Amino acid sequence: MNDTYFHAMGPWSAYTCPGTVTVVQGAPLTITAIIISPPVDGLVNVDITFTNTVKDLFYLLQYTELLPVPPGSWIDVGLPIPATGTGMTLRDAEVPTGTNPQRFYRVKQNP
């Protein structure tokens, strides 16, 4: 799998960041938006929207705080979610802004 990493933390306002992630099955995923909510009590939500999903295949959002990525350092955000159509949004909820305000995300297709 080829990965494109997206820096999606700070400044604390909503913005979009286009890009692609190549997956094993189907067409490459296209990231259409990364939206960061305004902070509430030092926490933000990060929503990553992408297209070219395959219905009934599962997608998993992962992050790391380090680049280059040391082996085994990708952290799962929740559980894999099945696509219901050709696009979806995954959320990293209640991300703290104080300790290390940067994360790099990828979307992984799970069988």
GROMACS .gro file of N, CA, C and O in nm:
model
  444
    1MET      N    1   0.084  -0.117   0.000
    1MET     CA    2   0.000   0.000   0.000
    1MET      C    3   0.089   0.123   0.000
    1MET      O    4   0.185   0.132   0.074
    2ASN      N    5   0.057   0.221  -0.085
    2ASN     CA    6   0.124   0.350  -0.083
    2ASN      C    7   0.043   0.443   0.004
    2ASN      O    8  -0.078   0.449  -0.008
    3ASP      N    9   0.110   0.516   0.090
    3ASP     CA   10   0.041   0.606   0.181
    3ASP      C   11   0.082   0.749   0.152
    3ASP      O   12   0.197   0.777   0.124
    4THR      N   13  -0.013   0.838   0.160
    4THR     CA   14   0.014   0.981   0.160
    4THR      C   15  -0.028   1.031   0.297
    4THR      O   16  -0.137   1.003   0.342
    5TYR      N   17   0.059   1.103   0.364
    5TYR     CA   18   0.032   1.148   0.499
    5TYR      C   19  -0.021   1.290   0.496
    5TYR      O   20   0.026   1.373   0.420
    6PHE      N   21  -0.117   1.318   0.581
    6PHE     CA   22  -0.179   1.449   0.586
    6PHE      C   23  -0.161   1.507   0.725
    6PHE      O   24  -0.205   1.448   0.823
    7HIS      N   25  -0.095   1.621   0.734
    7HIS     CA   26  -0.082   1.690   0.862
    7HIS      C   27  -0.214   1.761   0.885
    7HIS      O   28  -0.253   1.846   0.807
    8ALA      N   29  -0.286   1.723   0.988
    8ALA     CA   30  -0.423   1.771   1.004
    8ALA      C   31  -0.450   1.838   1.137
    8ALA      O   32  -0.562   1.849   1.178
    9MET      N   33  -0.348   1.884   1.205
    9MET     CA   34  -0.371   1.949   1.333
    9MET      C   35  -0.312   2.090   1.330
    9MET      O   36  -0.198   2.108   1.289
   10GLY      N   37  -0.391   2.188   1.377
   10GLY     CA   38  -0.350   2.326   1.394
   10GLY      C   39  -0.320   2.395   1.262
   10GLY      O   40  -0.277   2.331   1.170
   11PRO      N   41  -0.344   2.521   1.243
   11PRO     CA   42  -0.411   2.608   1.339
   11PRO      C   43  -0.556   2.563   1.361
   11PRO      O   44  -0.610   2.490   1.280
   12TRP      N   45  -0.618   2.608   1.467
   12TRP     CA   46  -0.746   2.551   1.509
   12TRP      C   47  -0.863   2.615   1.438
   12TRP      O   48  -0.949   2.677   1.498
   13SER      N   49  -0.868   2.599   1.308
   13SER     CA   50  -0.983   2.641   1.230
   13SER      C   51  -1.006   2.537   1.121
   13SER      O   52  -0.916   2.460   1.089
   14ALA      N   53  -1.126   2.535   1.066
   14ALA     CA   54  -1.158   2.436   0.964
   14ALA      C   55  -1.085   2.468   0.835
   14ALA      O   56  -1.073   2.584   0.795
   15TYR      N   57  -1.031   2.365   0.770
   15TYR     CA   58  -0.970   2.380   0.639
   15TYR      C   59  -0.975   2.246   0.567
   15TYR      O   60  -1.002   2.144   0.625
   16THR      N   61  -0.952   2.248   0.438
   16THR     CA   62  -0.952   2.125   0.360
   16THR      C   63  -0.814   2.103   0.303
   16THR      O   64  -0.737   2.196   0.284
   17CYS      N   65  -0.782   1.977   0.276
   17CYS     CA   66  -0.651   1.940   0.226
   17CYS      C   67  -0.668   1.825   0.127
   17CYS      O   68  -0.685   1.711   0.170
   18PRO      N   69  -0.669   1.851  -0.005
   18PRO     CA   70  -0.687   1.741  -0.099
   18PRO      C   71  -0.564   1.653  -0.107
   18PRO      O   72  -0.453   1.696  -0.080
   19GLY      N   73  -0.584   1.527  -0.145
   19GLY     CA   74  -0.474   1.433  -0.162
   19GLY      C   75  -0.528   1.296  -0.194
   19GLY      O   76  -0.648   1.276  -0.202
   20THR      N   77  -0.440   1.201  -0.217
   20THR     CA   78  -0.485   1.065  -0.247
   20THR      C   79  -0.410   0.964  -0.163
   20THR      O   80  -0.299   0.989  -0.117
   21VAL      N   81  -0.473   0.851  -0.142
   21VAL     CA   82  -0.413   0.736  -0.076
   21VAL      C   83  -0.442   0.616  -0.166
   21VAL      O   84  -0.556   0.594  -0.202
   22THR      N   85  -0.342   0.541  -0.205
   22THR     CA   86  -0.363   0.425  -0.290
   22THR      C   87  -0.392   0.303  -0.204
   22THR      O   88  -0.319   0.277  -0.109
   23VAL      N   89  -0.498   0.230  -0.236
   23VAL     CA   90  -0.535   0.110  -0.161
   23VAL      C   91  -0.523  -0.011  -0.253
   23VAL      O   92  -0.511   0.000  -0.373
   24VAL      N   93  -0.530  -0.129  -0.193
   24VAL     CA   94  -0.510  -0.253  -0.268
   24VAL      C   95  -0.624  -0.278  -0.366
   24VAL      O   96  -0.601  -0.310  -0.481
   25GLN      N   97  -0.750  -0.267  -0.322
   25GLN     CA   98  -0.864  -0.294  -0.407
   25GLN      C   99  -0.930  -0.163  -0.449
   25GLN      O  100  -0.930  -0.067  -0.373
   26GLY      N  101  -0.988  -0.161  -0.567
   26GLY     CA  102  -1.062  -0.045  -0.612
   26GLY      C  103  -0.971   0.069  -0.656
   26GLY      O  104  -0.850   0.055  -0.666
   27ALA      N  105  -1.032   0.182  -0.682
   27ALA     CA  106  -0.959   0.302  -0.725
   27ALA      C  107  -0.892   0.368  -0.604
   27ALA      O  108  -0.932   0.343  -0.490
   28PRO      N  109  -0.790   0.451  -0.629
   28PRO     CA  110  -0.728   0.522  -0.515
   28PRO      C  111  -0.830   0.608  -0.442
   28PRO      O  112  -0.916   0.669  -0.504
   29LEU      N  113  -0.821   0.609  -0.310
   29LEU     CA  114  -0.906   0.699  -0.232
   29LEU      C  115  -0.863   0.842  -0.259
   29LEU      O  116  -0.745   0.870  -0.272
   30THR      N  117  -0.959   0.931  -0.265
   30THR     CA  118  -0.930   1.072  -0.281
   30THR      C  119  -0.980   1.145  -0.157
   30THR      O  120  -1.099   1.143  -0.128
   31ILE      N  121  -0.888   1.205  -0.084
   31ILE     CA  122  -0.926   1.286   0.032
   31ILE      C  123  -0.986   1.415  -0.021
   31ILE      O  124  -0.921   1.488  -0.095
   32THR      N  125  -1.111   1.441   0.015
   32THR     CA  126  -1.177   1.562  -0.035
   32THR      C  127  -1.183   1.672   0.070
   32THR      O  128  -1.201   1.789   0.034
   33ALA      N  129  -1.169   1.637   0.198
   33ALA     CA  130  -1.171   1.740   0.302
   33ALA      C  131  -1.114   1.686   0.432
   33ALA      O  132  -1.131   1.568   0.464
   34ILE      N  133  -1.044   1.773   0.502
   34ILE     CA  134  -1.004   1.750   0.640
   34ILE      C  135  -1.055   1.871   0.717
   34ILE      O  136  -1.014   1.983   0.689
   35ILE      N  137  -1.146   1.847   0.809
   35ILE     CA  138  -1.208   1.957   0.883
   35ILE      C  139  -1.178   1.940   1.031
   35ILE      O  140  -1.204   1.834   1.089
   36ILE      N  141  -1.125   2.045   1.089
   36ILE     CA  142  -1.092   2.046   1.232
   36ILE      C  143  -1.189   2.141   1.301
   36ILE      O  144  -1.200   2.257   1.263
   37SER      N  145  -1.258   2.088   1.401
   37SER     CA  146  -1.354   2.172   1.474
   37SER      C  147  -1.280   2.272   1.562
   37SER      O  148  -1.165   2.250   1.599
   38PRO      N  149  -1.347   2.383   1.597
   38PRO     CA  150  -1.288   2.474   1.695
   38PRO      C  151  -1.270   2.401   1.828
   38PRO      O  152  -1.349   2.313   1.862
   39PRO      N  153  -1.166   2.435   1.904
   39PRO     CA  154  -1.143   2.364   2.031
   39PRO      C  155  -1.251   2.395   2.135
   39PRO      O  156  -1.299   2.506   2.145
   40VAL      N  157  -1.287   2.291   2.209
   40VAL     CA  158  -1.378   2.303   2.323
   40VAL      C  159  -1.309   2.231   2.438
   40VAL      O  160  -1.280   2.111   2.429
   41ASP      N  161  -1.280   2.305   2.544
   41ASP     CA  162  -1.211   2.249   2.661
   41ASP      C  163  -1.080   2.180   2.621
   41ASP      O  164  -1.045   2.073   2.672
   42GLY      N  165  -1.008   2.238   2.523
   42GLY     CA  166  -0.879   2.184   2.481
   42GLY      C  167  -0.886   2.061   2.393
   42GLY      O  168  -0.786   1.993   2.373
   43LEU      N  169  -1.005   2.033   2.336
   43LEU     CA  170  -1.023   1.916   2.250
   43LEU      C  171  -1.081   1.958   2.116
   43LEU      O  172  -1.162   2.051   2.109
   44VAL      N  173  -1.040   1.891   2.008
   44VAL     CA  174  -1.096   1.915   1.875
   44VAL      C  175  -1.139   1.782   1.814
   44VAL      O  176  -1.094   1.676   1.856
   45ASN      N  177  -1.227   1.789   1.715
   45ASN     CA  178  -1.262   1.673   1.633
   45ASN      C  179  -1.198   1.693   1.496
   45ASN      O  180  -1.198   1.804   1.442
   46VAL      N  181  -1.144   1.585   1.439
   46VAL     CA  182  -1.085   1.588   1.306
   46VAL      C  183  -1.168   1.495   1.218
   46VAL      O  184  -1.175   1.375   1.244
   47ASP      N  185  -1.234   1.551   1.116
   47ASP     CA  186  -1.314   1.473   1.021
   47ASP      C  187  -1.239   1.465   0.889
   47ASP      O  188  -1.201   1.567   0.832
   48ILE      N  189  -1.218   1.343   0.840
   48ILE     CA  190  -1.149   1.321   0.713
   48ILE      C  191  -1.250   1.256   0.619
   48ILE      O  192  -1.301   1.147   0.645
   49THR      N  193  -1.280   1.327   0.510
   49THR     CA  194  -1.378   1.282   0.411
   49THR      C  195  -1.304   1.237   0.286
   49THR      O  196  -1.211   1.304   0.242
   50PHE      N  197  -1.346   1.124   0.230
   50PHE     CA  198  -1.280   1.072   0.111
   50PHE      C  199  -1.380   1.000   0.021
   50PHE      O  200  -1.488   0.962   0.065
   51THR      N  201  -1.343   0.986  -0.106
   51THR     CA  202  -1.427   0.920  -0.205
   51THR      C  203  -1.355   0.798  -0.262
   51THR      O  204  -1.240   0.772  -0.230
   52ASN      N  205  -1.424   0.728  -0.351
   52ASN     CA  206  -1.376   0.606  -0.417
   52ASN      C  207  -1.373   0.487  -0.323
   52ASN      O  208  -1.293   0.395  -0.341
   53THR      N  209  -1.459   0.488  -0.222
   53THR     CA  210  -1.471   0.370  -0.137
   53THR      C  211  -1.551   0.263  -0.210
   53THR      O  212  -1.623   0.291  -0.306
   54VAL      N  213  -1.536   0.141  -0.163
   54VAL     CA  214  -1.609   0.028  -0.222
   54VAL      C  215  -1.711  -0.019  -0.118
   54VAL      O  216  -1.673  -0.050  -0.004
   55LYS      N  217  -1.838  -0.021  -0.159
   55LYS     CA  218  -1.946  -0.060  -0.068
   55LYS      C  219  -1.914  -0.195  -0.002
   55LYS      O  220  -1.868  -0.288  -0.067
   56ASP      N  221  -1.935  -0.200   0.128
   56ASP     CA  222  -1.917  -0.319   0.213
   56ASP      C  223  -1.771  -0.353   0.242
   56ASP      O  224  -1.746  -0.448   0.315
   57LEU      N  225  -1.674  -0.279   0.189
   57LEU     CA  226  -1.536  -0.294   0.236
   57LEU      C  227  -1.518  -0.205   0.357
   57LEU      O  228  -1.588  -0.105   0.374
   58PHE      N  229  -1.423  -0.239   0.443
   58PHE     CA  230  -1.403  -0.168   0.569
   58PHE      C  231  -1.285  -0.073   0.557
   58PHE      O  232  -1.183  -0.106   0.495
   59TYR      N  233  -1.298   0.044   0.622
   59TYR     CA  234  -1.194   0.146   0.621
   59TYR      C  235  -1.162   0.185   0.765
   59TYR      O  236  -1.252   0.197   0.848
   60LEU      N  237  -1.034   0.206   0.792
   60LEU     CA  238  -0.986   0.235   0.927
   60LEU      C  239  -0.901   0.361   0.923
   60LEU      O  240  -0.806   0.370   0.845
   61LEU      N  241  -0.934   0.457   1.008
   61LEU     CA  242  -0.852   0.577   1.024
   61LEU      C  243  -0.742   0.547   1.124
   61LEU      O  244  -0.767   0.488   1.230
   62GLN      N  245  -0.618   0.586   1.091
   62GLN     CA  246  -0.504   0.569   1.180
   62GLN      C  247  -0.425   0.699   1.185
   62GLN      O  248  -0.431   0.780   1.093
   63TYR      N  249  -0.350   0.716   1.296
   63TYR     CA  250  -0.265   0.834   1.306
   63TYR      C  251  -0.130   0.795   1.368
   63TYR      O  252  -0.115   0.691   1.431
   64THR      N  253  -0.035   0.883   1.347
   64THR     CA  254   0.094   0.876   1.415
   64THR      C  255   0.134   1.020   1.447
   64THR      O  256   0.086   1.113   1.384
   65GLU      N  257   0.219   1.036   1.545
   65GLU     CA  258   0.270   1.170   1.579
   65GLU      C  259   0.413   1.188   1.531
   65GLU      O  260   0.471   1.294   1.553
   66LEU      N  261   0.469   1.085   1.466
   66LEU     CA  262   0.609   1.089   1.424
   66LEU      C  263   0.624   1.060   1.276
   66LEU      O  264   0.562   0.968   1.223
   67LEU      N  265   0.705   1.137   1.206
   67LEU     CA  266   0.748   1.108   1.070
   67LEU      C  267   0.900   1.119   1.068
   67LEU      O  268   0.954   1.212   1.125
   68PRO      N  269   0.972   1.026   1.004
   68PRO     CA  270   0.917   0.907   0.940
   68PRO      C  271   0.854   0.815   1.045
   68PRO      O  272   0.886   0.822   1.162
   69VAL      N  273   0.766   0.727   0.998
   69VAL     CA  274   0.687   0.643   1.087
   69VAL      C  275   0.769   0.522   1.133
   69VAL      O  276   0.806   0.439   1.051
   70PRO      N  277   0.798   0.513   1.262
   70PRO     CA  278   0.865   0.393   1.313
   70PRO      C  279   0.773   0.271   1.297
   70PRO      O  280   0.651   0.285   1.303
   71PRO      N  281   0.829   0.152   1.276
   71PRO     CA  282   0.745   0.032   1.261
   71PRO      C  283   0.649   0.016   1.379
   71PRO      O  284   0.687   0.032   1.494
   72GLY      N  285   0.525  -0.015   1.346
   72GLY     CA  286   0.425  -0.041   1.449
   72GLY      C  287   0.372   0.082   1.521
   72GLY      O  288   0.304   0.068   1.622
   73SER      N  289   0.401   0.203   1.470
   73SER     CA  290   0.358   0.322   1.544
   73SER      C  291   0.226   0.382   1.497
   73SER      O  292   0.183   0.484   1.550
   74TRP      N  293   0.160   0.323   1.395
   74TRP     CA  294   0.028   0.372   1.357
   74TRP      C  295  -0.072   0.331   1.465
   74TRP      O  296  -0.075   0.217   1.509
   75ILE      N  297  -0.155   0.425   1.506
   75ILE     CA  298  -0.254   0.402   1.611
   75ILE      C  299  -0.393   0.405   1.548
   75ILE      O  300  -0.427   0.501   1.477
   76ASP      N  301  -0.472   0.299   1.572
   76ASP     CA  302  -0.608   0.293   1.519
   76ASP      C  303  -0.697   0.395   1.588
   76ASP      O  304  -0.690   0.413   1.710
   77VAL      N  305  -0.782   0.460   1.510
   77VAL     CA  306  -0.885   0.549   1.563
   77VAL      C  307  -1.016   0.473   1.553
   77VAL      O  308  -1.076   0.465   1.447
   78GLY      N  309  -1.058   0.412   1.660
   78GLY     CA  310  -1.180   0.333   1.659
   78GLY      C  311  -1.162   0.201   1.587
   78GLY      O  312  -1.052   0.147   1.579
   79LEU      N  313  -1.273   0.151   1.534
   79LEU     CA  314  -1.275   0.023   1.464
   79LEU      C  315  -1.295   0.046   1.314
   79LEU      O  316  -1.344   0.153   1.274
   80PRO      N  317  -1.262  -0.054   1.230
   80PRO     CA  318  -1.291  -0.039   1.087
   80PRO      C  319  -1.441  -0.020   1.065
   80PRO      O  320  -1.523  -0.082   1.131
   81ILE      N  321  -1.475   0.068   0.970
   81ILE     CA  322  -1.614   0.102   0.939
   81ILE      C  323  -1.644   0.058   0.796
   81ILE      O  324  -1.566   0.087   0.705
   82PRO      N  325  -1.759  -0.009   0.772
   82PRO     CA  326  -1.792  -0.048   0.635
   82PRO      C  327  -1.842   0.072   0.553
   82PRO      O  328  -1.917   0.155   0.604
   83ALA      N  329  -1.799   0.078   0.428
   83ALA     CA  330  -1.850   0.182   0.338
   83ALA      C  331  -1.991   0.144   0.295
   83ALA      O  332  -2.021   0.028   0.269
   84THR      N  333  -2.078   0.244   0.287
   84THR     CA  334  -2.216   0.220   0.243
   84THR      C  335  -2.238   0.271   0.101
   84THR      O  336  -2.344   0.253   0.045
   85GLY      N  337  -2.137   0.337   0.047
   85GLY     CA  338  -2.145   0.392  -0.089
   85GLY      C  339  -2.006   0.424  -0.138
   85GLY      O  340  -1.909   0.358  -0.101
   86THR      N  341  -1.995   0.530  -0.217
   86THR     CA  342  -1.867   0.563  -0.279
   86THR      C  343  -1.787   0.669  -0.203
   86THR      O  344  -1.681   0.711  -0.248
   87GLY      N  345  -1.837   0.713  -0.089
   87GLY     CA  346  -1.765   0.811  -0.008
   87GLY      C  347  -1.802   0.798   0.137
   87GLY      O  348  -1.907   0.742   0.171
   88MET      N  349  -1.715   0.848   0.224
   88MET     CA  350  -1.745   0.843   0.367
   88MET      C  351  -1.656   0.941   0.443
   88MET      O  352  -1.559   0.994   0.388
   89THR      N  353  -1.691   0.964   0.568
   89THR     CA  354  -1.614   1.049   0.658
   89THR      C  355  -1.580   0.969   0.782
   89THR      O  356  -1.667   0.903   0.840
   90LEU      N  357  -1.454   0.974   0.823
   90LEU     CA  358  -1.411   0.913   0.948
   90LEU      C  359  -1.367   1.023   1.043
   90LEU      O  360  -1.312   1.124   1.000
   91ARG      N  361  -1.389   1.004   1.173
   91ARG     CA  362  -1.363   1.108   1.272
   91ARG      C  363  -1.265   1.060   1.378
   91ARG      O  364  -1.278   0.950   1.432
   92ASP      N  365  -1.170   1.147   1.410
   92ASP     CA  366  -1.086   1.132   1.529
   92ASP      C  367  -1.145   1.231   1.628
   92ASP      O  368  -1.129   1.353   1.613
   93ALA      N  369  -1.215   1.180   1.728
   93ALA     CA  370  -1.293   1.265   1.819
   93ALA      C  371  -1.214   1.300   1.944
   93ALA      O  372  -1.135   1.220   1.995
   94GLU      N  373  -1.237   1.421   1.991
   94GLU     CA  374  -1.182   1.470   2.117
   94GLU      C  375  -1.030   1.456   2.124
   94GLU      O  376  -0.974   1.399   2.218
   95VAL      N  377  -0.963   1.510   2.023
   95VAL     CA  378  -0.817   1.508   2.017
   95VAL      C  379  -0.765   1.622   2.104
   95VAL      O  380  -0.802   1.737   2.084
   96PRO      N  381  -0.678   1.592   2.201
   96PRO     CA  382  -0.625   1.699   2.286
   96PRO      C  383  -0.532   1.791   2.207
   96PRO      O  384  -0.454   1.745   2.122
   97THR      N  385  -0.542   1.920   2.234
   97THR     CA  386  -0.460   2.018   2.162
   97THR      C  387  -0.335   2.058   2.239
   97THR      O  388  -0.248   2.123   2.183
   98GLY      N  389  -0.323   2.018   2.363
   98GLY     CA  390  -0.216   2.070   2.446
   98GLY      C  391  -0.084   1.994   2.444
   98GLY      O  392   0.021   2.053   2.433
   99THR      N  393  -0.085   1.861   2.452
   99THR     CA  394   0.037   1.787   2.473
   99THR      C  395   0.124   1.777   2.347
   99THR      O  396   0.243   1.805   2.351
  100ASN      N  397   0.069   1.732   2.236
  100ASN     CA  398   0.142   1.724   2.110
  100ASN      C  399   0.045   1.760   1.998
  100ASN      O  400  -0.021   1.674   1.942
  101PRO      N  401   0.036   1.889   1.965
  101PRO     CA  402  -0.069   1.932   1.872
  101PRO      C  403  -0.039   1.904   1.725
  101PRO      O  404  -0.056   1.989   1.640
  102GLN      N  405   0.009   1.784   1.695
  102GLN     CA  406   0.022   1.746   1.554
  102GLN      C  407  -0.001   1.596   1.541
  102GLN      O  408   0.042   1.517   1.625
  103ARG      N  409  -0.073   1.560   1.437
  103ARG     CA  410  -0.096   1.420   1.405
  103ARG      C  411  -0.092   1.406   1.253
  103ARG      O  412  -0.132   1.495   1.180
  104PHE      N  413  -0.046   1.290   1.208
  104PHE     CA  414  -0.043   1.257   1.067
  104PHE      C  415  -0.136   1.138   1.049
  104PHE      O  416  -0.127   1.040   1.123
  105TYR      N  417  -0.228   1.148   0.953
  105TYR     CA  418  -0.333   1.049   0.937
  105TYR      C  419  -0.315   0.968   0.809
  105TYR      O  420  -0.259   1.016   0.711
  106ARG      N  421  -0.369   0.846   0.814
  106ARG     CA  422  -0.387   0.768   0.693
  106ARG      C  423  -0.517   0.691   0.705
  106ARG      O  424  -0.567   0.666   0.816
  107VAL      N  425  -0.573   0.654   0.590
  107VAL     CA  426  -0.693   0.571   0.586
  107VAL      C  427  -0.648   0.438   0.528
  107VAL      O  428  -0.587   0.431   0.422
  108LYS      N  429  -0.678   0.331   0.601
  108LYS     CA  430  -0.637   0.197   0.561
  108LYS      C  431  -0.761   0.116   0.525
  108LYS      O  432  -0.861   0.119   0.598
  109GLN      N  433  -0.754   0.048   0.412
  109GLN     CA  434  -0.864  -0.040   0.373
  109GLN      C  435  -0.841  -0.177   0.434
  109GLN      O  436  -0.734  -0.234   0.419
  110ASN      N  437  -0.940  -0.228   0.508
  110ASN     CA  438  -0.931  -0.360   0.569
  110ASN      C  439  -1.021  -0.455   0.492
  110ASN      O  440  -1.130  -0.416   0.451
  111PRO      N  441  -0.978  -0.580   0.476
  111PRO     CA  442  -1.064  -0.676   0.403
  111PRO      C  443  -1.191  -0.707   0.480
  111PRO      O  444  -1.203  -0.686   0.594
   0.00000   0.00000   0.00000
